[in-house]
Tab-separated table of C-alpha atoms in Angstrom:
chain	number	residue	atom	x	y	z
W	1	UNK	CA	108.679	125.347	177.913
W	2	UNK	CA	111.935	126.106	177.294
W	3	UNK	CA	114.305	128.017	180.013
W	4	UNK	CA	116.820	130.775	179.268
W	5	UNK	CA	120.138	131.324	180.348
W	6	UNK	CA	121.562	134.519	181.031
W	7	UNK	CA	125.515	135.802	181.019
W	8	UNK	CA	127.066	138.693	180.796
W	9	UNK	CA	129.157	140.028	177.868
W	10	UNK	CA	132.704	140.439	178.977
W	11	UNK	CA	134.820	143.192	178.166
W	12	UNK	CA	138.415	143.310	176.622
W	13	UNK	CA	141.060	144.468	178.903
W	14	UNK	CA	142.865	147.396	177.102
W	15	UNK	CA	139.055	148.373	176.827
W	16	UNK	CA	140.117	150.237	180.499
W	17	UNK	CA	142.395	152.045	178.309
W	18	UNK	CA	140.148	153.887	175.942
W	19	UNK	CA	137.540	154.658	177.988
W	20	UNK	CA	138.465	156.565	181.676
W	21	UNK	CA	136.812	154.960	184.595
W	22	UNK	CA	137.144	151.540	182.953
W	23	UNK	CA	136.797	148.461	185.226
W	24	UNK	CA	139.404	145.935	186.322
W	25	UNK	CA	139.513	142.249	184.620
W	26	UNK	CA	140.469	139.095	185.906
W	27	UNK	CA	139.945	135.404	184.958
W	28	UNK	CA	137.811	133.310	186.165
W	29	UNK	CA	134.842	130.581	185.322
W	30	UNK	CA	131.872	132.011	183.216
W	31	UNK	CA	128.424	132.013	185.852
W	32	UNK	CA	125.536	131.043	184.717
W	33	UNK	CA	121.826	131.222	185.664
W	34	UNK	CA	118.125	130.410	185.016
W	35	UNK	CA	116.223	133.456	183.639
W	36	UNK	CA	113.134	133.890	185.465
W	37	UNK	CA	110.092	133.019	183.051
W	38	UNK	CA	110.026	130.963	179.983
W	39	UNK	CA	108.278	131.611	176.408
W	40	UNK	CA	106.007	134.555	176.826
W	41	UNK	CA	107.318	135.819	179.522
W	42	UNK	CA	108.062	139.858	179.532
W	43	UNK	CA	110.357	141.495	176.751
W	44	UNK	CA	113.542	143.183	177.465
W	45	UNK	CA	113.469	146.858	178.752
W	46	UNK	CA	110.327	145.522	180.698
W	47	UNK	CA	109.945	144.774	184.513
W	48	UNK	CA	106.169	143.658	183.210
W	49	UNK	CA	104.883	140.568	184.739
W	50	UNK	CA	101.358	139.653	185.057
W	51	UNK	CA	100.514	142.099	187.591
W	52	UNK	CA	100.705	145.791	186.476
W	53	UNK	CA	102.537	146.695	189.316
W	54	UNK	CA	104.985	144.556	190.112
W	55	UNK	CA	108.447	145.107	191.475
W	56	UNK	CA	110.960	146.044	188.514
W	57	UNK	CA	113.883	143.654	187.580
W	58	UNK	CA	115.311	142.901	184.448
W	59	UNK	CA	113.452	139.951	182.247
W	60	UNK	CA	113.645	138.241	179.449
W	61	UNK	CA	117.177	137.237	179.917
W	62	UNK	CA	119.223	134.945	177.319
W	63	UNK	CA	122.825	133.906	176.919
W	64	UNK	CA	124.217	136.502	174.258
W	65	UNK	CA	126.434	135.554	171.762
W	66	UNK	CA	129.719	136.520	170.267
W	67	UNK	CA	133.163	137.836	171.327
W	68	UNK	CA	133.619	138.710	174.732
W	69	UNK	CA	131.600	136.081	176.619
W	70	UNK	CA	132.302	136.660	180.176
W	71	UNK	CA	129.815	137.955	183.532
W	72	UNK	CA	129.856	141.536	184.243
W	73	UNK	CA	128.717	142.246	188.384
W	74	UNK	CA	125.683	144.385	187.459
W	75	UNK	CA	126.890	146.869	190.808
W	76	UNK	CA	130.250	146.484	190.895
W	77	UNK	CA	133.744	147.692	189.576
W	78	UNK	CA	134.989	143.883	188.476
W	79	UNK	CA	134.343	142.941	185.300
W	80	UNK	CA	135.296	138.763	184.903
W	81	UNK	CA	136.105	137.393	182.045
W	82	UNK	CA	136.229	133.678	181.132
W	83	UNK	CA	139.499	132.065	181.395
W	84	UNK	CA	138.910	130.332	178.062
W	85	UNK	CA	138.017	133.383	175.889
W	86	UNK	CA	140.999	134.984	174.787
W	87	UNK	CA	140.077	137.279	172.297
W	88	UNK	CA	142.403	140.122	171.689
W	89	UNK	CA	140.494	143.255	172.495
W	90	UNK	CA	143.583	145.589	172.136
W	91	UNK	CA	141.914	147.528	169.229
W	92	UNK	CA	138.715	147.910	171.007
W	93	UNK	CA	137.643	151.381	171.811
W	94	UNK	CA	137.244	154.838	170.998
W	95	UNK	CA	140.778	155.342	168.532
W	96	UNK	CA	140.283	152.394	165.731
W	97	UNK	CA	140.309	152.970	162.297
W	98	UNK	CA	141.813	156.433	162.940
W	99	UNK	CA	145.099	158.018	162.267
W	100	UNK	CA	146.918	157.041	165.132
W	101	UNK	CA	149.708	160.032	164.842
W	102	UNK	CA	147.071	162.425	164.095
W	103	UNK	CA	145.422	160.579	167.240
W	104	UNK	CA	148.253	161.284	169.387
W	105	UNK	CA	148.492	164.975	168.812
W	106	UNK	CA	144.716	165.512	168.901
W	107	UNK	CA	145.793	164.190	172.786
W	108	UNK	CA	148.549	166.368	173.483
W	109	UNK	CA	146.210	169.355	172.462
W	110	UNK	CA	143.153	168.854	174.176
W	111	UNK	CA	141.422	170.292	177.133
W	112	UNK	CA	140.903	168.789	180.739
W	113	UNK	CA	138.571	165.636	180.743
W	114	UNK	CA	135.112	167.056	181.021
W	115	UNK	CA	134.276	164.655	183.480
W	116	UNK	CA	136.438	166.509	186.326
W	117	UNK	CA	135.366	169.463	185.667
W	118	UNK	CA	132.219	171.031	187.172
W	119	UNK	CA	129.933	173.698	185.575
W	120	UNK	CA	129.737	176.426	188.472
W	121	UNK	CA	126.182	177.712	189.235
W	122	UNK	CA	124.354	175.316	186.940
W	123	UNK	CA	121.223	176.040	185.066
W	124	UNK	CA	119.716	172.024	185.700
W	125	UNK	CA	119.646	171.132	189.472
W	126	UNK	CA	118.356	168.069	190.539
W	127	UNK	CA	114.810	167.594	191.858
W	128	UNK	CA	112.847	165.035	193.407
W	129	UNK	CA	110.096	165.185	190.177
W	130	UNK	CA	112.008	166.827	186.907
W	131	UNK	CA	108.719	167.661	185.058
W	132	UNK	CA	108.041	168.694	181.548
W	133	UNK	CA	107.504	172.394	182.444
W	134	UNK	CA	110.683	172.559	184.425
W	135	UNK	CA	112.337	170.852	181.423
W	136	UNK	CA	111.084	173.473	178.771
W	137	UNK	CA	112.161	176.250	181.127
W	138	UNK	CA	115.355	175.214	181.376
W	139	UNK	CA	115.618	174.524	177.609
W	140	UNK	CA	115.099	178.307	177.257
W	141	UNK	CA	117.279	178.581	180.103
W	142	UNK	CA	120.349	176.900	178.402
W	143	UNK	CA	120.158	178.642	175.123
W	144	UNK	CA	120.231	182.040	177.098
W	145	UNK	CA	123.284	181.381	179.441
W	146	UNK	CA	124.982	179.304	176.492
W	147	UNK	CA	123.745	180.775	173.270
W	148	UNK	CA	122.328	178.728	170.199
W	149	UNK	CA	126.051	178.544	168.164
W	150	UNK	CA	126.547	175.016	169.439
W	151	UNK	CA	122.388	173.800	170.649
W	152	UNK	CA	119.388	173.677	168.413
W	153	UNK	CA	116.133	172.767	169.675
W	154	UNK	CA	113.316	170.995	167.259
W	155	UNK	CA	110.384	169.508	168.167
W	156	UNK	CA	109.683	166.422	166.246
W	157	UNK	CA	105.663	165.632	167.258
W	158	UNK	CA	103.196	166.039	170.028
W	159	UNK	CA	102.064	163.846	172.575
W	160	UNK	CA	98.416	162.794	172.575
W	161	UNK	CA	97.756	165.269	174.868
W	162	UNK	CA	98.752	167.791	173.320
W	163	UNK	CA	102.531	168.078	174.664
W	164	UNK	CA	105.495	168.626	172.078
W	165	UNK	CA	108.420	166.294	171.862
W	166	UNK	CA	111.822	168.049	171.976
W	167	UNK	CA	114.960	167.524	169.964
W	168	UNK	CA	117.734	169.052	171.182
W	169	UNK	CA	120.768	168.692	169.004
W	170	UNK	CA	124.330	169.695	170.086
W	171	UNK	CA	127.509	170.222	167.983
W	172	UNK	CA	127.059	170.603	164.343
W	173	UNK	CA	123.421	169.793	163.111
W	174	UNK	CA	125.031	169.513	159.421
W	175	UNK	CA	127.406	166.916	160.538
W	176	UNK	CA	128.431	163.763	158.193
W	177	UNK	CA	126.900	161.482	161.946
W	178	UNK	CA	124.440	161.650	164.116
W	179	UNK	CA	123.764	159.862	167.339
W	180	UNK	CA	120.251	159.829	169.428
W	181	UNK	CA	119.735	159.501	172.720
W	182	UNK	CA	116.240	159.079	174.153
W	183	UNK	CA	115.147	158.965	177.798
W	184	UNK	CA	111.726	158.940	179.885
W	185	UNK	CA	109.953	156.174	177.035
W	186	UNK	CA	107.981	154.805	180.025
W	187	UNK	CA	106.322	157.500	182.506
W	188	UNK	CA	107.778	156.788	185.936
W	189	UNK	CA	111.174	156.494	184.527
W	190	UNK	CA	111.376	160.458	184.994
W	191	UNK	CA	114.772	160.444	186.514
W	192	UNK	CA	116.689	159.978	182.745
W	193	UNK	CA	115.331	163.203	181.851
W	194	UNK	CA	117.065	165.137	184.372
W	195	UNK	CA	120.368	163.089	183.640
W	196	UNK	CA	120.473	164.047	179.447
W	197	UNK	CA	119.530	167.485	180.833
W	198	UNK	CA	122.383	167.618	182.789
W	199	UNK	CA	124.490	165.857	179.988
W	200	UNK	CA	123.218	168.473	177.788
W	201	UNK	CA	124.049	170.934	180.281
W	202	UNK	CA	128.170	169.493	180.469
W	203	UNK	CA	128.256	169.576	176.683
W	204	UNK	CA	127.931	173.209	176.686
W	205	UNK	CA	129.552	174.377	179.421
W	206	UNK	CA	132.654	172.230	178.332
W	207	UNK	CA	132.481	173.208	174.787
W	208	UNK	CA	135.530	175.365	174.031
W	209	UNK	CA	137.614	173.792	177.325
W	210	UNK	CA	137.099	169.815	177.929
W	211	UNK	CA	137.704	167.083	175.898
W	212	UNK	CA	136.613	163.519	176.308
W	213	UNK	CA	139.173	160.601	175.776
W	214	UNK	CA	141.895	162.673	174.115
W	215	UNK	CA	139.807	164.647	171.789
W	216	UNK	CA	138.403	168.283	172.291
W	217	UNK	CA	134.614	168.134	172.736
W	218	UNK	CA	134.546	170.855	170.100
W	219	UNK	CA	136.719	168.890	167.597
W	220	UNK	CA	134.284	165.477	168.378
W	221	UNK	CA	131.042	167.794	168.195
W	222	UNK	CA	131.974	169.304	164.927
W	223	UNK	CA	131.954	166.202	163.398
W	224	UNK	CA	129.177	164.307	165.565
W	225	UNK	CA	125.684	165.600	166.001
W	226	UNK	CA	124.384	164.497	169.415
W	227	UNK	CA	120.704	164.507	169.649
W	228	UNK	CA	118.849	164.283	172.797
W	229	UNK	CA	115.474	163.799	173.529
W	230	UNK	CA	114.744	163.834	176.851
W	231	UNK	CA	111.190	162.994	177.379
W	232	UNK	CA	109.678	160.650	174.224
W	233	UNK	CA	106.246	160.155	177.329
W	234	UNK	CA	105.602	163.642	178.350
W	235	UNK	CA	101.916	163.047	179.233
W	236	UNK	CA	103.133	159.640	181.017
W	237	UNK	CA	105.960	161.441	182.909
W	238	UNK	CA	102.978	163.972	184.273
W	239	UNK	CA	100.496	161.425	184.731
W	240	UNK	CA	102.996	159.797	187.093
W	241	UNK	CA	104.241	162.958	189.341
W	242	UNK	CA	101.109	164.514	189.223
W	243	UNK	CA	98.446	162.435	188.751
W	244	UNK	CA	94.982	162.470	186.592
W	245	UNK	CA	94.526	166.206	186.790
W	246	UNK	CA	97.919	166.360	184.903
W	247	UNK	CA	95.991	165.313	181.820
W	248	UNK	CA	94.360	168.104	179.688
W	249	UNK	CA	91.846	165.807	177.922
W	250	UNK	CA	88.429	164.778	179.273
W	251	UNK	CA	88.408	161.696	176.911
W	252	UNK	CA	92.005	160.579	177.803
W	253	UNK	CA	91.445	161.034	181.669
W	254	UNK	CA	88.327	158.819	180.983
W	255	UNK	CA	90.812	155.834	179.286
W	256	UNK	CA	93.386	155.823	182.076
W	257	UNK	CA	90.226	155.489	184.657
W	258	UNK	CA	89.060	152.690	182.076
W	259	UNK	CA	92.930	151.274	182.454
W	260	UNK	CA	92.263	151.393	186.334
W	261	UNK	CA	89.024	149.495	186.349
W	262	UNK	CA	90.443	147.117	183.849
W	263	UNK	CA	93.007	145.713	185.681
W	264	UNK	CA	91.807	146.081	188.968
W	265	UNK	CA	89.011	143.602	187.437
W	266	UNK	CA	91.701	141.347	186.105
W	267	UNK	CA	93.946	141.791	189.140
W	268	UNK	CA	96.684	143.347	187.631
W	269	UNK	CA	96.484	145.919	190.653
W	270	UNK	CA	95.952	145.720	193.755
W	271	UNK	CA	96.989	149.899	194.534
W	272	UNK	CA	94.452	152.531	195.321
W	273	UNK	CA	93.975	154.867	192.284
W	274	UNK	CA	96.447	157.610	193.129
W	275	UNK	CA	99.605	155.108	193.639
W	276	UNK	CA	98.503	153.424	190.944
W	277	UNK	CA	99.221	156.636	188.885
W	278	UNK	CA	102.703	156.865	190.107
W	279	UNK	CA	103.462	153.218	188.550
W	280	UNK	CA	102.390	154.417	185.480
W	281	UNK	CA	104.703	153.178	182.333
W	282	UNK	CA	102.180	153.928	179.301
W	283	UNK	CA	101.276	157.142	177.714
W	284	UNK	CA	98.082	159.158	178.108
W	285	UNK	CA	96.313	156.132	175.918
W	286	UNK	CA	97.611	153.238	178.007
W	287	UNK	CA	100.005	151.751	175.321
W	288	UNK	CA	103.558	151.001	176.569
W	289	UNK	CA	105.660	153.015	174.143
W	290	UNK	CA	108.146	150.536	174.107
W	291	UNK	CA	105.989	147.615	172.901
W	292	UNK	CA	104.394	149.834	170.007
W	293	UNK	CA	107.447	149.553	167.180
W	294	UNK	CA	107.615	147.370	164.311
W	295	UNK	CA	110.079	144.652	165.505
W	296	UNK	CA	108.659	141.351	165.744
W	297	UNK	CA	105.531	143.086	166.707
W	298	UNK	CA	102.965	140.476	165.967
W	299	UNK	CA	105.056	138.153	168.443
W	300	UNK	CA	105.962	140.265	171.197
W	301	UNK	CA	105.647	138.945	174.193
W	302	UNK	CA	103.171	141.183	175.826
W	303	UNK	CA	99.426	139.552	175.658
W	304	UNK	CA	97.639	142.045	177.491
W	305	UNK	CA	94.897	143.013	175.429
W	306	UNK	CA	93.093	146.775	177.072
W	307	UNK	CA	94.792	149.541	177.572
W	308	UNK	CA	96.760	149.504	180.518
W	309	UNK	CA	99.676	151.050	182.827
W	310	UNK	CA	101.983	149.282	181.539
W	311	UNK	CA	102.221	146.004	179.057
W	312	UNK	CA	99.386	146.509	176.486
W	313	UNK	CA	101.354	146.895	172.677
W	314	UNK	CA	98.790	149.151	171.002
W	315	UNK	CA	96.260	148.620	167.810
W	316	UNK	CA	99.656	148.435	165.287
W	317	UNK	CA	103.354	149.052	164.964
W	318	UNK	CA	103.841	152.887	165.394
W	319	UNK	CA	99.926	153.658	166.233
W	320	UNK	CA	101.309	156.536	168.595
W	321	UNK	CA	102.347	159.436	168.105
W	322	UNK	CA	105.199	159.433	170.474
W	323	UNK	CA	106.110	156.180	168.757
W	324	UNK	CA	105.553	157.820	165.283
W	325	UNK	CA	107.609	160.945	166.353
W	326	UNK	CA	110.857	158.775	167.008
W	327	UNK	CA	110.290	157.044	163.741
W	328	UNK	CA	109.789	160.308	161.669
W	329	UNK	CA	112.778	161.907	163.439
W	330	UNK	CA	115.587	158.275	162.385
W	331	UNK	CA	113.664	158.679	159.033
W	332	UNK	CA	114.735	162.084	158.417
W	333	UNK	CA	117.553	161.267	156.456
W	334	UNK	CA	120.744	161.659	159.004
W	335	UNK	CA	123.301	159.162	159.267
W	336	UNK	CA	122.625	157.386	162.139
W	337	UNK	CA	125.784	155.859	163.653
W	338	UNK	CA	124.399	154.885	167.027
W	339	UNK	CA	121.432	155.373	169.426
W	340	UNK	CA	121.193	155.082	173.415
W	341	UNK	CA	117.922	154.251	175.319
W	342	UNK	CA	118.114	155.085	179.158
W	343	UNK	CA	115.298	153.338	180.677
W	344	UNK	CA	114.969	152.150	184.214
W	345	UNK	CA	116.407	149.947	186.433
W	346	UNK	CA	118.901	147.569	186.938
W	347	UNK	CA	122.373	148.719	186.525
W	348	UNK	CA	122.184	146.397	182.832
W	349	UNK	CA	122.614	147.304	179.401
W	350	UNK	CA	120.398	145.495	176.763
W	351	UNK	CA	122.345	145.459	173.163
W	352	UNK	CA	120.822	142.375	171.379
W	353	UNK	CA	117.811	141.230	169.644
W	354	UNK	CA	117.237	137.718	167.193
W	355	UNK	CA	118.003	139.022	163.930
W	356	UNK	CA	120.116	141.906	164.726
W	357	UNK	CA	121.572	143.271	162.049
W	358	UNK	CA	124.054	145.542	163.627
W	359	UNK	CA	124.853	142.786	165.872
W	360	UNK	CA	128.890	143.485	166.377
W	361	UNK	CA	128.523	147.830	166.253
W	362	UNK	CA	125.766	147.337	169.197
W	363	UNK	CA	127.910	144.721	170.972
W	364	UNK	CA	130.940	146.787	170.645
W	365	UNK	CA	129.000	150.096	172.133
W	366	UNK	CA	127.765	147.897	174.970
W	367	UNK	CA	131.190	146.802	175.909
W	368	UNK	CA	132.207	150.148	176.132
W	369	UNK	CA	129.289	151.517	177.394
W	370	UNK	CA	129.819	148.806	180.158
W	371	UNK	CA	133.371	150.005	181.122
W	372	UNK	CA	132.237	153.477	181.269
W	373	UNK	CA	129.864	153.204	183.947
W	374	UNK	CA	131.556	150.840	186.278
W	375	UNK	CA	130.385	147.354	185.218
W	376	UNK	CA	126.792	147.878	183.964
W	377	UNK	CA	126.336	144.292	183.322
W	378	UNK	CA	125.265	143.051	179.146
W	379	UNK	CA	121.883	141.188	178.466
W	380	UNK	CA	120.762	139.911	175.279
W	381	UNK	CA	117.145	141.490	174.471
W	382	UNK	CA	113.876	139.170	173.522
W	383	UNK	CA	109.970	139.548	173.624
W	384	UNK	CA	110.002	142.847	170.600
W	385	UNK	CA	107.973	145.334	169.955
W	386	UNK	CA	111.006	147.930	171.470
W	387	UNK	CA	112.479	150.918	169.770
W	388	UNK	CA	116.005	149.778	170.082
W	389	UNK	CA	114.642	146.062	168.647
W	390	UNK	CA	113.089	148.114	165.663
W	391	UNK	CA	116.389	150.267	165.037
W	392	UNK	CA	118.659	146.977	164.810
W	393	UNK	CA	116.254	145.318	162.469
W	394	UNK	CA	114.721	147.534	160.398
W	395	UNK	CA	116.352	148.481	156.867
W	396	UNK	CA	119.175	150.525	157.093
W	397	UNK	CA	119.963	149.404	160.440
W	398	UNK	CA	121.421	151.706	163.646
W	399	UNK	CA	123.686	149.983	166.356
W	400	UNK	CA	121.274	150.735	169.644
W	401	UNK	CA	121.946	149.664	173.055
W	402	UNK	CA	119.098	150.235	176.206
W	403	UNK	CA	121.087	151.264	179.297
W	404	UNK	CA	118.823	150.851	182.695
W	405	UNK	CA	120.344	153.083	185.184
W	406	UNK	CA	119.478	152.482	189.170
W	407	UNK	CA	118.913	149.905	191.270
W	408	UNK	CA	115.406	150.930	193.657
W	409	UNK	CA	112.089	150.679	191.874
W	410	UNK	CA	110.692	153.684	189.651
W	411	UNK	CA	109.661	156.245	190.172
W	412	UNK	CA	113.395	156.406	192.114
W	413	UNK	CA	114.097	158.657	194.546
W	414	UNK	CA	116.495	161.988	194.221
W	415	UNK	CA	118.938	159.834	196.727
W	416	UNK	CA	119.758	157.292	193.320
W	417	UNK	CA	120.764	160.127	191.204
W	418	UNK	CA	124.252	160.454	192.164
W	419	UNK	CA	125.177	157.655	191.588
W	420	UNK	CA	123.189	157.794	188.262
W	421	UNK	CA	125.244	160.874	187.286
W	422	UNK	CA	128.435	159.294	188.410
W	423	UNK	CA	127.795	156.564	186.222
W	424	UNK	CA	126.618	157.849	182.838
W	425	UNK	CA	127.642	161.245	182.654
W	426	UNK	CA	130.259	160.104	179.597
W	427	UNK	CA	127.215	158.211	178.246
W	428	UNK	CA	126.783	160.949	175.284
W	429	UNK	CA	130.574	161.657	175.040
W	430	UNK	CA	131.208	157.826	174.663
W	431	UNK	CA	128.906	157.384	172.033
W	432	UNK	CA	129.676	160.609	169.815
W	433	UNK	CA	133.388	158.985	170.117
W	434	UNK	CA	132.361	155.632	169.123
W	435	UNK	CA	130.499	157.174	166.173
W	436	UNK	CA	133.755	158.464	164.765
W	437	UNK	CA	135.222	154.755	164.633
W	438	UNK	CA	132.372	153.456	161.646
């Protein structure tokens, strides 16, 4: 069996100059460790093991390749970087490839940084359980208190119980790029919602009045469309606050009591039924979301055959319709410049996959991305099967980074979320920015 190594990415040093908040560098030798598990062990974005309920950690770890090589401290503000990589990263960062003069001036125009600014009597407030229904109500919410001029709300599918999928697009719709950001894939991950909410909420309270590394949100969301959708598992995120009588369908509650019995059989769970619930990851059919796209599919790692909490891949690529509604919604003929996955936890940022295709772009916008929230630390990606595996690999390829925020095991508790705001509030800012550099 062969063993993995794991690094982290380092990040250039003037990097701390493009994006605010960026951490501080200094040499020193490049770490290394053993990954825990060898072949077939869980994919990336996955704290699966063989026990559906294990405690989360990041998996499926491998030493990444290219520019940069260096250990990033996963919790900390120091970023190291390996004394014998000397790559110049002083044109890293939101600003190349653009008209520097015009570059300048944009600065000397623009607003206060969003990012110290706070939005007085705000529509989302943070709650122990941010649930679908408080989500739609406060979509409704937002376009009342900030108008529909600068937010559009689709829905691109339905759940399979019956639940619609939101897209909620900021800044021009008709703009020449688009980026997608995507939280709440697996169930008890329900904390990501309520941070793009809150994102969403910044973006248009800061419209006409912040700016985000020298540029006025209103001149970067003219020209980037930012599309969030907040909950891709809305009959997983209920299942997991609320438990069975969440789910509207007789037939569906019968399959998650079939998932129970299943791998309670197989011990894959040792919980009573109700706490088992709460560790839900799947959607209302018991196929982890983030197993069921068409990236190295037939070899992903997971081999749990039933329908389960978490872990089992699905009949086919794309056989749900939460998986088919992301799909549908990158096929819909946007440019696609770049795509964020929050998932859950970690403090790491997955950005690679064997056979990326988009292998510098999603390197880059992990390096930043890293900066930005204090030192998230870079992983390469195995196992497949995951949406950000399928958007670097597919035809037409979209640079696509997973960013796990928190450190506790899901569902986390309200006490995590400041310092999950503090550290990815930029997160949609950063990428709309990167998006103008390609």
């Amino acid at each position: 069996m062969r063993k993995k190594r794991i690094c982290a990415i380092g990040i250039g040093c003037l990097i701390s100059m493009a994006v605010p908040g960026a951490a501080v560098f200094a040499d020193a030798p490049l770490p290394s460790m053993e990954a825990p598990g060898g072949e077939g062990s869980a994919p990336a974005e996955e704290s699966s093991s063989s026990s559906a309920e294990g405690t989360e950690a990041p998996s499926e770890r491998e030493e990444p390749a290219g520019p940069g090589e260096g250990a990033a401290a996963a919790g900390g503000t120091t970023i190291i970087r390996d004394s014998q990589s000397r790559t110049d990263y002083s044109e890293i960062g939101p600003g190349i490839g653009l008209d520097k003069n015009a570059d300048s001036q944009n600065q000397e125009n623009a607003g206060a940084d969003f990012t110290t600014l706070t939005v007085s009597d705000p529509v989302i407030k943070p709650v122990e359980k941010y649930s679908y229904e408080q989500m739609k109500t406060d979509i409704e919410a937002l376009k009342n208190r900030y108008g529909t001029a600068h937010m559009t709300v689709n829905t691109i599918g339905t759940s399979a119980d019956g639940r619609e999928i939101y897209d909620i697009i900021i800044g021009n719709a008709n703009a020449g790029k688009h980026v997608l950001i995507q939280g709440a894939m697996h169930a008890r991950e329900y904390m990501n919602p309520l941070l793009m909410m809150k994102q969403i909420e910044d973006a248009l309270a800061f419209y006409d009045t912040g700016s985000y590394n020298g540029r006025n949100l209103s001149d970067l969301l003219n020209q980037v469309a930012v599309h969030f959708v907040p909950m891709s598992n809305p009959d997983g995120v209920a299942l997991s606050q609320f438990g069975l009588d969440a789910i509207q369908s007789a037939d569906l509650r019968d399959r998650i009591q079939n998932c129970y019995a299943s791998d309670t059989a197989a011990g894959r769970t040792s919980l009573d039924f109700d706490t088992y619930l709460t560790r839900w990851k799947a959607n209302a059919r018991g196929v982890d979301l983030n197993y069921n796209f068409d990236a190295l599919w037939n070899n992903a790692s997971s081999t749990w055959l039933l329908p389960s909490s978490s872990g089992y891949k699905g009949i086919g690529p794309a056989s749900e319709p939460e998986a088919q509604a992301l799909v549908n919604l990158i096929n819909n003929g946007c440019t696609w410049v770049a795509v964020l996955n929050y998932h859950s936890m970690g403090n790491v940022i997955y950005w690679d996959i064997e056979g990326n295709q988009v292998k510098a772009k999603s390197q880059h916008l992990a390096q930043l991305m890293s900066a930005a929230t204090g030192g998230y630390q870079m992983l390469y990606s195995g196992g497949g099967g995951g949406f950000k595996d399928w958007l670097q690999l597919k035809d037409n390829p979209v640079p696509s980074i997973t960013i796990e925020t928190g450190k506790v095991d899901c569902p986390m508790p309200l006490s995590e979320f400041e310092n999950v705001w503090a550290q990815n509030r930029a997160g949609w800012a950063l990428a709309a920015d990167f998006a103008l550099l390609y």
